[in-house]
């Protein structure tokens, strides 16, 4: 049976991936420094004989080296994520995202272990060339605006991974994750869906940033996990970049309405200027829609849950029903 290492395995997506791999009978190792992940996310897995966890940072090379050696595939999900966190701690974001990936690729290369690198739809930046295709230009803002450091740090990760493939034949697969949602995601780092659901359930104001006409397309974490596992096992995915997302777009105003209706909440929907929500001069991404043709053609990917279905799972989770 294959053995996999998940960096950031106690995070929201990492913990769902661990579950998915265990379900397939794999041996799963995770490493997580619990900076944004939480032991609560994997508490239900701790007693499984095939589940092993290490609380440490991927920057701890001797520890990571041992784990990489023990596994066949590395899913590198450890990263500083969430726009709010990035705006607040840019140094940590850049260092974690760039140095962490450097270490993972360097160690995996010693024994040519396959590495799947989790990148982000943020790398498309302010591009208006929608839907975003993997080969499109990336349009980033100025270096004086902290928000873009996340996209830039992830773009460097992608360049580095592709360089390892071209120059050293290290098998890598890069995925650009679009807004991924589901149970266990926390709103602590600004993510909109858990934030709105919690606000609605508590009867607090639902805080739409900007005028709410910006849009996103949301994907169920279970669909993302299936795609990650399929791609990691597909020989033709090596050396390639894939969008993982859902083509359906919704504005943040519509999302607020939908959450309010589904929770039967009395909450008021309020609009908060970006400058107040994030930082002076904050630039948001107006629209973000993936083209998922490449993923569909290679692995037959089809999202299984639509937004109301995903929201119901998140609502159940925060109502204590899941
Ligand atoms: N957003 C919002 N209210 C919140 C949190 C986020 O209106 O309480 C907006 C945010 O400005 C962005 C969208 O929701 O336009 C998605 O934000 P999130 O941080 O979830 O992900 P992003 O797509 O920005 O990475």
PDB file of C-alpha atoms and ligand atoms in Angstrom, residues 82-84 120-122 147 150 179 185 189-196 199 206-210 212 214-216 218 252 255 274 277-278 282 284-285 288, ligand 1:
ATOM      1  CA  UNK A  82      -5.935  33.510   4.235  1.00  0.00           C
ATOM      2  CA  UNK A  83      -5.811  37.077   2.978  1.00  0.00           C
ATOM      3  CA  UNK A  84      -6.293  38.542   6.472  1.00  0.00           C
ATOM      4  CA  UNK A 120      -3.619  28.923  -5.286  1.00  0.00           C
ATOM      5  CA  UNK A 121      -5.979  30.707  -7.647  1.00  0.00           C
ATOM      6  CA  UNK A 122      -4.548  33.899  -6.098  1.00  0.00           C
ATOM      7  CA  UNK A 147      -1.799  41.162  -0.364  1.00  0.00           C
ATOM      8  CA  UNK A 150       0.890  35.604  -1.118  1.00  0.00           C
ATOM      9  CA  UNK A 179     -11.926  28.899  -2.978  1.00  0.00           C
ATOM     10  CA  UNK A 185     -12.802  25.454   7.775  1.00  0.00           C
ATOM     11  CA  UNK A 189      -8.172  33.840   8.889  1.00  0.00           C
ATOM     12  CA  UNK A 190     -10.884  35.756   7.069  1.00  0.00           C
ATOM     13  CA  UNK A 191     -12.436  33.021   4.905  1.00  0.00           C
ATOM     14  CA  UNK A 192     -15.845  34.203   3.849  1.00  0.00           C
ATOM     15  CA  UNK A 193     -18.070  31.112   4.027  1.00  0.00           C
ATOM     16  CA  UNK A 194     -17.405  30.049   7.644  1.00  0.00           C
ATOM     17  CA  UNK A 195     -17.454  33.718   8.657  1.00  0.00           C
ATOM     18  CA  UNK A 196     -20.898  34.345   7.144  1.00  0.00           C
ATOM     19  CA  UNK A 199     -22.427  35.349  11.866  1.00  0.00           C
ATOM     20  CA  UNK A 206     -23.105  39.530   8.096  1.00  0.00           C
ATOM     21  CA  UNK A 207     -20.049  41.520   7.046  1.00  0.00           C
ATOM     22  CA  UNK A 208     -19.744  41.969   3.288  1.00  0.00           C
ATOM     23  CA  UNK A 209     -16.484  43.686   2.389  1.00  0.00           C
ATOM     24  CA  UNK A 210     -16.508  46.348  -0.330  1.00  0.00           C
ATOM     25  CA  UNK A 212     -20.208  42.891  -2.486  1.00  0.00           C
ATOM     26  CA  UNK A 214     -16.952  40.836  -6.303  1.00  0.00           C
ATOM     27  CA  UNK A 215     -17.462  37.182  -7.120  1.00  0.00           C
ATOM     28  CA  UNK A 216     -15.932  33.816  -6.331  1.00  0.00           C
ATOM     29  CA  UNK A 218     -16.620  27.794  -4.349  1.00  0.00           C
ATOM     30  CA  UNK A 252     -20.450  37.968  -2.256  1.00  0.00           C
ATOM     31  CA  UNK A 255     -23.631  34.536  -0.977  1.00  0.00           C
ATOM     32  CA  UNK A 274     -12.002  47.317   2.269  1.00  0.00           C
ATOM     33  CA  UNK A 277     -11.635  45.269   6.717  1.00  0.00           C
ATOM     34  CA  UNK A 278      -8.033  44.755   5.612  1.00  0.00           C
ATOM     35  CA  UNK A 282      -6.430  47.018  -0.194  1.00  0.00           C
ATOM     36  CA  UNK A 284      -9.524  42.749  -3.940  1.00  0.00           C
ATOM     37  CA  UNK A 285      -9.792  40.290  -6.793  1.00  0.00           C
ATOM     38  CA  UNK A 288     -12.279  34.454  -9.932  1.00  0.00           C
TER      39      UNK A 288
HETATM   40  N1  LIG B   1     -15.240  38.668   2.416  1.00  0.00           N
HETATM   41  C1  LIG B   1     -16.326  39.354   2.927  1.00  0.00           C
HETATM   42  N2  LIG B   1     -16.575  39.293   4.256  1.00  0.00           N
HETATM   43  C2  LIG B   1     -15.827  38.533   5.124  1.00  0.00           C
HETATM   44  C3  LIG B   1     -14.725  37.816   4.603  1.00  0.00           C
HETATM   45  C4  LIG B   1     -14.466  37.916   3.244  1.00  0.00           C
HETATM   46  O1  LIG B   1     -17.051  40.039   2.189  1.00  0.00           O
HETATM   47  O2  LIG B   1     -16.132  38.509   6.333  1.00  0.00           O
HETATM   48  C5  LIG B   1     -14.968  38.744   0.970  1.00  0.00           C
HETATM   49  C6  LIG B   1     -13.527  39.064   0.596  1.00  0.00           C
HETATM   50  O3  LIG B   1     -13.293  40.442   0.588  1.00  0.00           O
HETATM   51  C7  LIG B   1     -13.451  38.456  -0.791  1.00  0.00           C
HETATM   52  C8  LIG B   1     -14.368  37.225  -0.706  1.00  0.00           C
HETATM   53  O4  LIG B   1     -15.220  37.473   0.400  1.00  0.00           O
HETATM   54  O5  LIG B   1     -13.944  39.312  -1.768  1.00  0.00           O
HETATM   55  C9  LIG B   1     -13.619  35.913  -0.471  1.00  0.00           C
HETATM   56  O6  LIG B   1     -12.747  36.091   0.637  1.00  0.00           O
HETATM   57  P1  LIG B   1     -11.886  34.926   1.277  1.00  0.00           P
HETATM   58  O7  LIG B   1     -10.973  35.547   2.276  1.00  0.00           O
HETATM   59  O8  LIG B   1     -12.779  33.824   1.725  1.00  0.00           O
HETATM   60  O9  LIG B   1     -11.050  34.338   0.060  1.00  0.00           O
HETATM   61  P2  LIG B   1     -10.188  35.039  -1.120  1.00  0.00           P
HETATM   62  O10 LIG B   1     -10.979  34.727  -2.349  1.00  0.00           O
HETATM   63  O11 LIG B   1     -10.117  36.500  -0.885  1.00  0.00           O
HETATM   64  O12 LIG B   1      -8.891  34.352  -1.067  1.00  0.00           O
END
